[in-house]
Coordinates of C-alpha atoms in Angstrom, one line a residue:
M23 CA 9.7 -7.0 -18.4
N24 CA 11.5 -6.2 -21.8
E25 CA 15.0 -7.8 -22.5
Y26 CA 17.3 -5.1 -23.7
N27 CA 20.4 -5.6 -26.0
W28 CA 23.1 -3.4 -24.6
F29 CA 26.0 -1.4 -25.6
T30 CA 27.8 -0.2 -23.1
G31 CA 30.3 2.8 -23.4
T32 CA 32.7 4.7 -21.3
N33 CA 30.0 7.2 -20.3
L34 CA 26.7 6.1 -21.9
K35 CA 24.9 2.9 -21.9
V36 CA 22.0 2.4 -24.7
G37 CA 19.7 -0.7 -24.7
I38 CA 17.2 -1.6 -27.5
Y39 CA 14.5 -4.1 -26.9
G40 CA 11.8 -5.6 -29.3
E41 CA 11.2 -7.3 -32.7
S42 CA 10.0 -6.3 -36.2
H43 CA 6.6 -7.8 -35.4
S44 CA 6.5 -7.5 -31.7
E45 CA 3.9 -5.2 -30.0
S46 CA 6.6 -2.3 -29.4
I47 CA 10.1 -1.7 -29.8
G48 CA 11.9 0.7 -27.3
V49 CA 15.0 2.2 -26.2
R50 CA 16.9 3.0 -22.8
L51 CA 19.6 5.5 -22.8
E52 CA 21.5 6.1 -19.6
G53 CA 24.2 8.6 -18.8
L54 CA 23.2 11.8 -21.0
A55 CA 22.4 14.9 -19.4
C56 CA 19.0 15.8 -20.9
D57 CA 15.9 16.8 -19.0
K58 CA 13.7 18.0 -22.0
L59 CA 13.6 17.7 -25.7
D60 CA 12.0 19.1 -28.6
T61 CA 9.3 16.7 -29.6
N62 CA 8.4 18.4 -32.9
A63 CA 11.9 18.1 -33.9
L64 CA 12.2 14.4 -32.9
A65 CA 9.1 13.7 -34.9
A66 CA 10.6 15.2 -37.8
F67 CA 14.1 13.5 -37.3
M68 CA 12.3 10.2 -37.3
K69 CA 10.2 10.5 -40.2
R70 CA 13.4 10.7 -42.3
R71 CA 13.8 7.3 -41.5
A72 CA 10.0 6.2 -41.1
P73 CA 9.0 3.3 -43.7
G74 CA 6.3 3.6 -46.3
Q75 CA 6.6 7.2 -47.4
N76 CA 7.7 6.7 -51.0
D77 CA 8.2 4.3 -53.9
W78 CA 12.0 3.2 -52.9
S79 CA 11.0 2.4 -49.3
T80 CA 9.0 -1.1 -48.0
P81 CA 5.2 -0.8 -48.2
R82 CA 4.9 -1.3 -44.5
K83 CA 3.5 2.0 -43.1
E84 CA 4.6 3.1 -39.6
A85 CA 4.0 6.5 -37.7
D86 CA 7.2 5.8 -35.8
E87 CA 5.8 8.2 -33.1
V88 CA 8.2 8.1 -29.9
I89 CA 6.4 7.9 -26.8
I90 CA 8.6 9.0 -23.8
D91 CA 8.3 7.0 -20.9
T92 CA 11.2 8.7 -18.8
L93 CA 13.3 11.8 -19.2
Q94 CA 15.2 12.7 -16.0
N95 CA 18.4 12.6 -14.1
G96 CA 20.6 11.3 -17.2
L97 CA 17.7 8.5 -18.1
F98 CA 15.6 8.5 -21.5
E99 CA 13.3 5.6 -22.0
A100 CA 10.9 5.5 -24.8
H101 CA 9.0 3.2 -27.1
I102 CA 7.2 3.1 -30.3
Q103 CA 4.0 1.1 -31.0
N104 CA 4.4 -1.5 -34.0
T105 CA 0.8 -0.9 -35.5
N106 CA 1.3 -2.5 -39.0
T107 CA 2.5 -6.2 -38.5
K108 CA 2.1 -9.3 -40.4
P109 CA 3.7 -12.2 -38.9
H110 CA 2.1 -14.9 -41.1
D111 CA 4.2 -13.5 -44.1
Y112 CA 7.2 -15.3 -42.6
S113 CA 5.8 -18.4 -41.1
N114 CA 7.7 -20.6 -43.4
L115 CA 11.2 -19.2 -42.5
L116 CA 11.8 -21.4 -39.2
R117 CA 12.3 -24.4 -41.4
T118 CA 13.7 -22.9 -44.7
P119 CA 15.9 -19.9 -43.8
R120 CA 16.4 -17.2 -46.2
P121 CA 19.7 -16.6 -48.1
G122 CA 21.7 -13.7 -46.7
H123 CA 19.5 -13.4 -43.5
A124 CA 20.1 -14.5 -39.9
D125 CA 17.3 -17.0 -39.9
F126 CA 20.1 -19.8 -40.2
T127 CA 22.5 -18.5 -37.5
A128 CA 20.0 -17.2 -35.1
R129 CA 18.5 -20.8 -35.1
L130 CA 22.1 -22.0 -34.2
K131 CA 22.3 -19.7 -31.4
Y132 CA 18.7 -19.9 -29.9
G133 CA 17.4 -23.2 -31.1
E134 CA 14.2 -24.0 -32.9
S135 CA 12.1 -21.7 -30.7
F136 CA 13.5 -18.6 -32.4
N137 CA 10.9 -16.5 -34.0
S138 CA 12.2 -15.1 -37.3
S139 CA 9.0 -13.3 -38.0
G140 CA 10.2 -10.2 -40.1
G141 CA 13.9 -10.8 -39.0
G142 CA 13.0 -10.8 -35.2
A143 CA 15.5 -8.9 -33.4
F144 CA 17.7 -8.7 -36.4
S145 CA 15.4 -6.7 -38.2
G146 CA 16.3 -3.1 -39.3
R147 CA 13.0 -2.0 -37.7
L148 CA 15.1 -1.8 -34.4
T149 CA 17.0 1.2 -35.8
A150 CA 13.9 3.1 -35.1
P151 CA 14.4 3.2 -31.3
L152 CA 18.1 3.7 -31.9
C153 CA 17.4 6.7 -33.8
A154 CA 15.4 8.3 -31.0
A155 CA 18.4 8.0 -28.4
G156 CA 20.7 9.4 -31.5
F157 CA 18.3 12.3 -31.7
L158 CA 19.3 13.2 -28.0
A159 CA 23.0 12.7 -28.6
M160 CA 22.8 15.0 -31.7
S161 CA 20.9 17.5 -29.8
Y162 CA 23.4 17.3 -26.9
L163 CA 26.5 17.6 -29.5
E164 CA 24.9 20.6 -31.5
Q165 CA 24.9 22.4 -28.4
K166 CA 28.8 22.2 -28.0
G167 CA 28.8 23.3 -31.9
I168 CA 29.2 19.6 -33.3
K169 CA 27.1 19.0 -36.4
I170 CA 26.7 15.5 -38.1
N171 CA 25.4 15.1 -41.6
A172 CA 25.2 12.5 -44.1
H173 CA 24.0 11.6 -47.6
I174 CA 24.0 8.7 -50.1
K175 CA 27.5 8.4 -51.6
S176 CA 26.3 5.6 -54.0
I177 CA 23.6 3.1 -55.1
A178 CA 24.6 0.4 -57.3
D179 CA 27.1 1.8 -59.5
I180 CA 25.8 5.4 -59.4
K181 CA 27.7 8.1 -57.2
D182 CA 26.6 11.3 -55.6
E183 CA 29.0 14.2 -55.2
T184 CA 31.4 13.5 -52.5
Y185 CA 33.9 14.7 -50.1
N186 CA 37.2 15.6 -51.7
F187 CA 40.0 14.1 -49.5
D188 CA 42.8 15.2 -51.9
D189 CA 41.9 18.6 -52.7
R190 CA 40.1 20.8 -49.9
T191 CA 40.0 23.9 -51.8
N192 CA 36.1 23.7 -52.1
E193 CA 35.4 21.9 -48.8
K194 CA 33.4 24.7 -47.5
A195 CA 31.0 24.9 -50.5
F196 CA 30.6 20.9 -50.2
L197 CA 29.9 21.0 -46.5
E198 CA 26.9 23.8 -47.2
K199 CA 25.4 21.7 -49.8
L200 CA 25.7 18.5 -47.2
S201 CA 24.0 20.5 -44.7
A202 CA 20.8 21.1 -47.0
V203 CA 20.4 17.2 -47.4
P204 CA 18.3 16.7 -44.2
Q205 CA 15.7 18.8 -46.0
K206 CA 15.7 16.6 -49.0
E207 CA 13.2 13.6 -49.4
F208 CA 16.0 11.7 -51.3
P209 CA 19.2 12.5 -49.4
V210 CA 21.6 13.4 -52.0
I211 CA 23.8 16.2 -52.8
D212 CA 23.2 15.9 -56.6
D213 CA 19.5 15.6 -57.3
S214 CA 20.3 14.5 -60.9
K215 CA 22.2 11.7 -59.7
G216 CA 19.5 10.9 -57.1
E217 CA 17.0 10.6 -60.0
L218 CA 19.2 8.0 -61.4
M219 CA 19.7 6.1 -58.1
K220 CA 15.8 6.0 -58.0
E221 CA 15.7 4.5 -61.5
A222 CA 18.2 1.7 -60.3
I223 CA 16.0 1.0 -57.1
A224 CA 12.8 0.6 -59.4
K225 CA 14.6 -1.6 -61.7
A226 CA 15.8 -3.8 -58.8
R227 CA 12.1 -3.8 -57.5
S228 CA 10.5 -4.8 -60.7
N229 CA 12.9 -7.8 -61.0
N230 CA 11.8 -8.9 -57.3
D231 CA 15.5 -7.9 -56.4
S232 CA 17.3 -5.1 -54.2
V233 CA 20.5 -2.9 -54.5
G234 CA 22.8 -1.8 -52.0
G235 CA 25.1 1.3 -51.7
T236 CA 27.4 3.5 -49.5
I237 CA 26.6 6.3 -47.2
E238 CA 29.0 9.1 -46.4
V239 CA 29.2 11.0 -43.0
V240 CA 30.9 14.0 -42.2
I241 CA 31.3 15.4 -38.5
Q242 CA 32.0 19.3 -38.2
G243 CA 33.2 21.0 -35.1
I244 CA 34.6 18.2 -33.1
P245 CA 37.1 19.3 -30.6
G246 CA 40.6 18.1 -31.0
G247 CA 41.8 15.5 -28.6
I248 CA 38.8 13.2 -28.7
G249 CA 39.7 9.5 -28.5
G250 CA 42.5 7.6 -27.7
P251 CA 45.1 4.8 -28.6
I252 CA 44.0 1.1 -28.9
F253 CA 41.0 0.1 -27.7
E254 CA 40.1 4.1 -26.8
G255 CA 40.1 4.8 -30.5
I256 CA 37.4 7.3 -32.0
E257 CA 37.2 4.9 -35.2
A258 CA 36.8 1.9 -32.8
K259 CA 33.8 3.2 -31.3
I260 CA 32.3 4.7 -34.2
A261 CA 32.9 1.4 -36.3
A262 CA 31.2 -0.7 -33.6
L263 CA 27.9 1.0 -33.5
C264 CA 27.8 1.5 -37.2
F265 CA 28.3 -2.7 -37.4
A266 CA 25.2 -2.8 -34.9
V267 CA 23.0 -1.4 -37.5
P268 CA 21.8 -4.5 -39.7
A269 CA 23.0 -4.5 -43.4
C270 CA 26.2 -2.7 -42.6
K271 CA 29.1 -4.8 -44.2
G272 CA 32.1 -2.3 -43.9
V273 CA 33.2 0.9 -42.5
E274 CA 36.2 3.1 -43.7
F275 CA 37.8 6.5 -42.4
G276 CA 39.0 9.2 -44.7
N277 CA 40.0 7.4 -47.9
G278 CA 40.3 4.0 -46.1
F279 CA 41.2 1.2 -48.5
G280 CA 42.5 3.5 -50.9
A281 CA 45.3 4.2 -48.7
A282 CA 46.5 0.7 -49.1
E283 CA 47.4 1.6 -52.9
L284 CA 49.6 4.7 -52.1
N285 CA 53.0 5.6 -50.6
A286 CA 53.2 7.2 -47.3
S287 CA 54.6 10.4 -49.0
T288 CA 51.2 10.6 -51.0
N289 CA 48.8 9.3 -48.3
N290 CA 50.2 11.5 -45.3
D291 CA 48.5 14.9 -44.8
S292 CA 50.8 17.9 -44.5
F293 CA 50.3 20.1 -41.7
I294 CA 50.1 24.0 -43.1
F295 CA 49.2 27.2 -40.9
D296 CA 46.3 28.6 -42.9
G297 CA 45.5 32.1 -42.9
P298 CA 47.4 35.6 -44.0
S299 CA 50.6 34.3 -42.3
T300 CA 50.9 31.3 -44.4
P301 CA 54.1 31.4 -46.5
S302 CA 53.4 30.2 -50.2
T303 CA 55.6 28.3 -52.5
S304 CA 56.7 31.5 -54.5
S305 CA 57.1 33.7 -51.3
G306 CA 60.7 33.0 -50.9
S307 CA 61.4 36.9 -51.9
R308 CA 59.0 38.1 -49.0
S309 CA 60.5 39.3 -45.6
L310 CA 60.2 37.5 -42.5
R311 CA 58.2 40.6 -41.4
E312 CA 55.8 40.2 -44.2
L313 CA 55.0 36.9 -43.6
T314 CA 54.3 37.2 -39.8
K315 CA 52.9 40.6 -39.7
F316 CA 49.3 39.3 -39.8
S317 CA 50.0 36.6 -37.1
S318 CA 47.1 36.1 -34.5
K319 CA 45.2 33.3 -32.8
T320 CA 43.1 32.8 -35.9
C321 CA 46.2 31.2 -37.4
E322 CA 47.9 29.8 -34.7
T323 CA 46.2 26.4 -35.2
P324 CA 47.5 24.2 -38.0
V325 CA 45.2 22.7 -40.8
L326 CA 45.6 19.5 -43.0
K327 CA 46.4 20.4 -46.3
T328 CA 44.5 17.2 -47.4
N329 CA 42.5 15.2 -45.2
R330 CA 43.1 11.6 -46.4
C331 CA 43.1 10.6 -42.7
G332 CA 39.2 11.7 -42.4
G333 CA 40.1 14.0 -39.2
I334 CA 41.6 11.1 -37.2
L335 CA 45.0 10.4 -36.2
G336 CA 46.1 7.8 -33.8
G337 CA 42.3 7.2 -33.1
I338 CA 42.2 10.8 -31.7
S339 CA 40.6 13.7 -33.6
V340 CA 42.5 16.3 -35.0
G341 CA 39.6 19.1 -34.2
G342 CA 37.0 20.3 -36.4
T343 CA 39.2 23.5 -36.9
V344 CA 41.9 21.5 -38.5
A345 CA 39.8 18.9 -40.6
P346 CA 36.4 17.3 -40.0
I347 CA 35.7 13.7 -39.6
V348 CA 34.5 11.8 -42.5
F349 CA 33.9 8.0 -42.7
D350 CA 32.0 6.0 -45.4
V351 CA 29.5 2.9 -44.6
A352 CA 28.9 -0.1 -47.1
V353 CA 25.3 -1.3 -46.9
K354 CA 24.6 -4.3 -48.6
P355 CA 21.3 -5.1 -50.7
T356 CA 18.3 -6.0 -48.7
P357 CA 18.6 -9.7 -48.2
T358 CA 14.7 -10.1 -48.1
I359 CA 13.7 -10.5 -51.7
S360 CA 10.7 -11.8 -53.7
K361 CA 12.9 -13.6 -56.1
E362 CA 13.2 -17.3 -56.0
Q363 CA 16.3 -18.3 -54.4
N364 CA 17.8 -21.7 -53.4
T365 CA 17.9 -22.8 -49.8
V366 CA 17.2 -25.9 -47.7
D367 CA 14.5 -27.7 -45.5
L368 CA 15.6 -28.0 -42.1
E369 CA 13.2 -30.6 -41.1
T370 CA 13.3 -32.9 -44.3
K371 CA 17.0 -32.2 -44.6
S372 CA 16.6 -31.5 -48.4
N373 CA 17.5 -28.8 -51.1
T374 CA 14.5 -26.6 -51.9
T375 CA 13.7 -23.0 -53.1
I376 CA 12.2 -20.3 -51.5
T377 CA 10.0 -17.2 -52.5
V378 CA 9.6 -14.5 -49.6
G379 CA 6.4 -12.5 -49.6
G380 CA 6.0 -9.8 -46.9
R381 CA 7.0 -6.2 -47.5
H382 CA 10.8 -5.1 -47.9
D383 CA 12.8 -2.2 -48.9
P384 CA 14.3 -2.7 -52.6
C385 CA 17.2 -0.4 -51.0
I386 CA 17.4 0.4 -47.4
V387 CA 20.3 3.0 -48.3
P388 CA 18.0 6.0 -48.3
R389 CA 16.6 5.3 -45.0
A390 CA 19.6 4.4 -43.3
V391 CA 21.3 7.6 -43.7
L392 CA 19.7 9.1 -40.6
V393 CA 20.5 5.8 -38.7
Y394 CA 24.1 6.4 -39.2
E395 CA 24.0 10.2 -38.1
A396 CA 22.4 8.8 -34.9
V397 CA 25.1 6.2 -34.3
A398 CA 27.8 8.5 -35.0
A399 CA 26.2 11.0 -32.4
L400 CA 26.0 8.3 -29.8
A401 CA 29.5 7.3 -30.3
L402 CA 30.8 10.8 -29.9
A403 CA 28.5 11.8 -27.2
D404 CA 30.1 8.8 -25.2
F405 CA 33.5 10.4 -25.5
I406 CA 32.2 14.1 -25.0

């Protein structure tokens, strides 16, 4: 029997099993009403995360074909065969833990019997079945008019075009460009910046090193009133699932840490009624009749003039017609690198060095874009 690692939400329960070099990895999703799915769309979705497809990915090639075991009565079970494993590449890590990896802490928790092959249960390989569950959640949300799109915000010091929290004038154009990202091999909005990012990744690879970056996620069409105070906050649930993804080192909503540098008078997002009936700063001479004659349902809902809060106030969504939810994720450099590093030999109790073989991503960020779309979908589906 497979041993699952569980996330238990309010309405959904998600379990992941397997290890980087185990025979298979899999997922069990309980509580999401879905009795059929588009297998071709699922395959295309999984391909965005699959390894071994390009120069900025790990050389490990896996088809990541999702084999569905159960799909009925709110239960989804599926597995993926690991067809390209090389556990001998990691045989020395039981005694010489890799810097930046979970080898040392896993041994503290599980003892000397822990199998660290390829990172074991701590490997980013486990995000493949997580994405399969996320696909179901995204399909469910799309039926309700909710869209989730993400892109690489930065790699090293190179930045893509990003959402503007301070000026929403060109928001619609930005969202249209963002919606085209899933069709791209390299998930950026500005392809010229993408080429510079590829160069940075290639340079890191040539130096037997790796680089990290950030990912921006935008959620459109979410109803207002989703979430709650304290432990029920929408930020809390999204962040919890984001941190379940290996290599995640930070999550910020809206302008995030930038808010700490502002006064409230600047950071607060003003509410305005958008539409023909909205008074402008120069409308003092206009009559009340002129200002209200276009009043209709379309302009009875206010919007945020800016969106520094990232579409969430008090842990609750303001609603997609008011402002989209926007959050960023910080992804650390892949810790497994071929460059010689200092470590210890836990058996001889001495200092030593380590050079790790095997296959790893010089930058995990491009493949992780899909993963954060998936976990955001699971968090929102649990609420909705």
